[in-house]
XYZ file of C-alpha atoms in Angstrom:
309
model
C -10.882 -47.214 4.318
C -7.180 -48.122 4.487
C -6.550 -45.348 7.025
C -9.470 -46.560 9.125
C -8.072 -50.095 9.141
C -4.613 -48.867 10.147
C -5.902 -46.429 12.745
C -5.580 -48.675 15.787
C -2.388 -50.530 14.758
C -0.553 -47.244 14.078
C -1.599 -45.885 17.476
C -0.277 -49.038 19.181
C 2.997 -48.887 17.217
C 3.562 -45.237 18.172
C 2.855 -46.037 21.807
C 5.301 -48.944 21.644
C 7.977 -46.632 20.189
C 7.710 -44.559 23.350
C 9.136 -47.494 25.298
C 12.384 -47.108 23.366
C 15.018 -44.450 24.166
C 14.557 -42.929 20.677
C 11.455 -40.926 21.654
C 11.787 -38.123 24.186
C 9.165 -36.694 26.527
C 8.389 -33.641 24.393
C 8.265 -35.649 21.176
C 5.871 -38.158 22.742
C 3.440 -35.444 23.808
C 3.474 -33.752 20.384
C 3.172 -37.089 18.587
C 0.142 -38.062 20.649
C -1.527 -34.667 20.183
C -0.978 -34.600 16.412
C -2.333 -38.124 16.057
C -5.442 -37.286 18.095
C -6.177 -34.030 16.251
C -5.659 -35.439 12.755
C -7.005 -38.981 13.096
C -8.669 -39.136 16.498
C -7.742 -41.382 19.407
C -9.209 -44.883 18.793
C -8.780 -45.721 22.486
C -9.830 -42.405 24.036
C -11.442 -43.711 27.236
C -8.786 -46.365 27.812
C -5.990 -43.847 27.176
C -7.418 -41.457 29.749
C -7.656 -44.132 32.437
C -4.262 -45.662 31.617
C -2.450 -42.302 31.590
C -3.643 -41.479 35.112
C -2.368 -44.756 36.560
C 0.832 -44.749 34.525
C 1.651 -41.208 35.634
C 1.249 -42.181 39.274
C 3.416 -45.253 38.730
C 6.089 -43.186 36.961
C 6.195 -40.562 39.712
C 6.604 -43.242 42.385
C 9.399 -44.826 40.333
C 11.165 -41.494 39.978
C 11.261 -41.313 43.754
C 13.888 -44.071 43.734
C 16.409 -41.512 42.451
C 15.624 -38.904 45.121
C 17.266 -38.399 48.512
C 14.591 -38.353 51.217
C 16.612 -35.852 53.229
C 16.443 -33.533 50.236
C 12.644 -33.757 50.271
C 12.578 -32.767 53.938
C 15.009 -29.921 53.328
C 13.045 -28.621 50.360
C 9.815 -28.695 52.344
C 11.419 -26.907 55.291
C 13.299 -24.255 53.317
C 10.423 -23.436 50.968
C 7.669 -23.268 53.597
C 7.219 -19.481 53.527
C 7.685 -19.273 49.750
C 5.085 -21.999 49.218
C 2.431 -20.418 51.417
C 2.988 -16.912 50.015
C 3.116 -17.985 46.365
C 0.068 -20.294 46.489
C -1.998 -17.684 48.319
C -0.888 -14.901 45.939
C -1.711 -16.971 42.832
C -5.162 -17.868 44.153
C -5.736 -14.204 45.043
C -4.683 -13.005 41.583
C -6.884 -15.679 40.061
C -9.845 -14.352 42.020
C -9.203 -10.842 40.678
C -8.965 -12.099 37.076
C -12.132 -14.140 37.555
C -13.948 -10.920 38.438
C -12.324 -8.987 35.570
C -13.387 -11.587 32.981
C -16.747 -12.124 34.728
C -16.229 -15.867 34.795
C -18.256 -18.502 36.569
C -16.894 -18.513 40.148
C -16.252 -22.263 40.321
C -14.404 -22.293 36.991
C -12.194 -19.427 38.139
C -11.432 -21.120 41.458
C -10.517 -24.408 39.779
C -8.202 -22.725 37.244
C -6.543 -20.656 39.978
C -6.097 -23.651 42.273
C -4.729 -25.779 39.426
C -2.236 -23.045 38.530
C -1.196 -22.513 42.143
C -0.489 -26.101 43.172
C -0.445 -29.015 40.744
C -2.866 -28.791 37.856
C -5.272 -31.684 37.382
C -4.686 -33.243 40.813
C -5.487 -29.967 42.553
C -8.565 -29.393 40.373
C -9.837 -32.917 41.075
C -9.329 -32.392 44.813
C -11.010 -28.976 44.923
C -13.991 -29.797 42.660
C -16.100 -31.731 45.224
C -15.274 -29.241 47.974
C -16.748 -26.282 46.044
C -19.451 -28.506 44.494
C -18.261 -27.788 40.958
C -20.391 -29.093 38.100
C -19.002 -31.550 35.539
C -18.747 -28.975 32.762
C -16.886 -26.558 35.067
C -14.355 -29.247 35.923
C -14.031 -30.220 32.243
C -13.320 -26.630 31.197
C -10.678 -26.152 33.910
C -9.004 -29.480 33.118
C -9.095 -28.801 29.368
C -7.392 -25.421 29.745
C -4.786 -26.699 32.171
C -4.113 -29.616 29.833
C -3.445 -27.268 26.913
C -1.123 -25.054 28.957
C 0.699 -28.146 30.226
C 1.548 -29.061 26.648
C 2.771 -25.550 25.915
C 4.866 -25.522 29.099
C 6.441 -28.877 28.357
C 7.677 -27.648 24.984
C 8.342 -23.976 25.737
C 9.993 -24.006 29.161
C 13.198 -25.889 28.208
C 13.751 -23.454 25.310
C 13.266 -20.449 27.599
C 15.533 -22.028 30.202
C 18.349 -22.436 27.672
C 17.794 -18.895 26.349
C 18.297 -17.422 29.837
C 21.105 -19.924 30.514
C 19.438 -21.249 33.646
C 21.364 -23.826 35.618
C 19.702 -27.190 36.120
C 18.955 -26.211 39.720
C 17.304 -22.964 38.606
C 15.308 -24.618 35.854
C 14.108 -27.433 38.104
C 12.824 -24.907 40.640
C 11.179 -22.724 37.962
C 9.468 -25.672 36.271
C 8.121 -26.979 39.584
C 6.726 -23.594 40.603
C 5.401 -22.400 37.240
C 4.152 -25.440 35.256
C 0.729 -26.728 36.255
C 0.741 -30.527 36.181
C 3.229 -32.974 37.654
C 3.477 -34.813 34.314
C 4.620 -31.724 32.408
C 6.949 -30.630 35.219
C 8.645 -34.009 35.103
C 8.653 -34.091 31.295
C 10.116 -30.601 30.868
C 12.777 -31.064 33.541
C 13.704 -34.505 32.203
C 14.675 -32.926 28.880
C 16.767 -30.308 30.713
C 18.881 -32.700 32.773
C 19.009 -35.241 35.603
C 19.622 -32.640 38.307
C 16.737 -30.502 37.049
C 14.490 -33.584 37.071
C 15.370 -34.475 40.655
C 14.823 -30.945 41.953
C 11.651 -30.327 39.954
C 10.030 -33.595 41.023
C 10.902 -33.049 44.679
C 9.706 -29.444 44.778
C 6.510 -30.165 42.833
C 5.429 -33.095 44.962
C 6.354 -31.277 48.165
C 4.157 -28.429 46.943
C 1.357 -30.835 46.057
C 1.035 -31.798 49.720
C -0.504 -28.381 50.276
C -3.645 -29.567 48.489
C -5.043 -30.721 51.828
C -4.726 -27.536 53.904
C -5.985 -25.316 51.079
C -8.961 -27.511 50.187
C -9.788 -27.767 53.886
C -9.682 -23.981 54.153
C -11.894 -23.689 51.068
C -14.327 -26.141 52.627
C -14.597 -23.945 55.722
C -15.368 -20.857 53.644
C -17.788 -22.756 51.398
C -19.313 -24.573 54.418
C -18.795 -27.837 52.579
C -18.922 -31.284 54.158
C -16.723 -32.734 51.415
C -13.125 -33.477 52.323
C -10.170 -33.921 49.988
C -7.609 -36.658 50.451
C -3.925 -36.414 49.659
C -3.058 -38.165 46.368
C -1.583 -41.584 47.194
C 1.120 -41.302 44.523
C 2.705 -38.538 46.640
C 2.902 -40.960 49.554
C 4.405 -43.544 47.171
C 7.016 -41.036 45.981
C 8.015 -40.258 49.563
C 8.273 -43.965 50.443
C 10.412 -44.596 47.346
C 12.727 -41.727 48.309
C 12.915 -43.115 51.848
C 13.848 -46.592 50.574
C 16.404 -45.164 48.143
C 18.058 -43.180 50.936
C 18.150 -45.781 53.681
C 18.625 -48.996 51.681
C 21.665 -48.032 49.574
C 22.859 -51.643 49.278
C 20.196 -52.224 46.602
C 20.956 -49.012 44.702
C 21.443 -50.892 41.426
C 17.826 -52.109 41.604
C 16.547 -48.642 42.471
C 18.384 -47.295 39.425
C 16.677 -49.843 37.162
C 13.277 -48.912 38.578
C 14.043 -45.259 37.962
C 15.019 -45.926 34.336
C 11.805 -47.881 33.795
C 9.816 -45.046 35.397
C 11.266 -42.540 32.931
C 10.166 -44.658 29.973
C 6.714 -45.144 31.492
C 6.549 -41.361 31.767
C 7.290 -40.966 28.037
C 4.474 -43.397 27.217
C 2.200 -41.524 29.597
C 2.897 -38.223 27.857
C 1.979 -39.795 24.513
C -1.347 -40.917 25.991
C -1.920 -37.498 27.548
C -1.233 -35.868 24.187
C -3.625 -38.259 22.494
C -6.385 -36.971 24.750
C -6.330 -33.608 23.018
C -9.197 -32.989 20.608
C -10.930 -30.124 18.869
C -13.920 -30.629 21.173
C -11.673 -29.992 24.196
C -10.414 -26.793 22.587
C -13.950 -25.585 21.852
C -15.269 -26.537 25.273
C -12.659 -24.418 27.049
C -14.013 -21.141 25.658
C -12.126 -17.902 25.095
C -12.678 -16.066 28.418
C -11.569 -18.861 30.789
C -8.658 -19.543 28.450
C -7.536 -15.884 28.445
C -7.870 -15.718 32.215
C -5.743 -18.858 32.631
C -3.099 -17.690 30.145
C -2.723 -14.239 31.743
C -2.522 -15.784 35.223
C 0.087 -18.279 34.037
C 2.222 -15.712 32.193
C 2.250 -13.349 35.179
C 3.090 -16.129 37.634
C 5.791 -17.822 35.532
C 7.411 -14.478 34.583
C 7.610 -13.212 38.161
C 8.997 -16.512 39.427
C 11.581 -16.590 36.600
C 12.751 -13.043 37.408
C 13.017 -13.867 41.113
C 15.073 -16.993 40.328
C 17.397 -15.159 37.920
C 17.955 -12.347 40.444
C 18.645 -14.893 43.179
C 15.709 -14.041 45.432
C 14.487 -17.658 45.428
């Protein structure tokens, strides 16, 4: 009875702690997940809605620390790599879908989420391929779990291989599914890693449109995907930061606030984890997603270490 009475206040206190500099991105995610699994999230629906908007707000705020010219350069220099890697990941995903005899839509959503940007890519592709609610839920649940693993595991692997911040930022952006976990993992690695990872990831996310359009042609679908507006906001923030340097002190404050909003967001994302999500994912889709992710992240890491990308 006492625990039940303290359930909501404790959740609010933990969320409030994430505003302070004492709680890091990784700690916030773990804290939220542990709370949800052991006690359950008392504000599950509200947390889900809030985390989506807060993540978008945080990403836009992080744009105030990015040079717009860098975004253009990254997009230009990584054009071939982006097209080849996204296409290869989707192709490998198709093969694994056949090997595990998965539902076609579930396989496509997992592959697309792995190739581009996790939940955003899945949400964009779902209406185009006419995916059912349970297919979307399974794909999102699996990607969510792997995001948490990536957020915690990638920095440790990066330090083990003595990756530079530039190398880690590139690896995180190319190999971790969701923007939130890319930003969270790179933020713990360093400021340079954060800047590179955010820029590369959001530049990559712009490819949602051409690939969903292509999928629509093959599927003969009338549905059209729209580019996530937070990407446009990030680009505008980078543009303002670059060409209005006289107000740089204000842009720095916005960026600091964005980082703390991100920590709070990761707590809310973690609090969305539940045993029902784990059960709903199922073993075959989960194995398919894990194998795809391990192959992709390992190959990209080797290419980065050897200096090929």
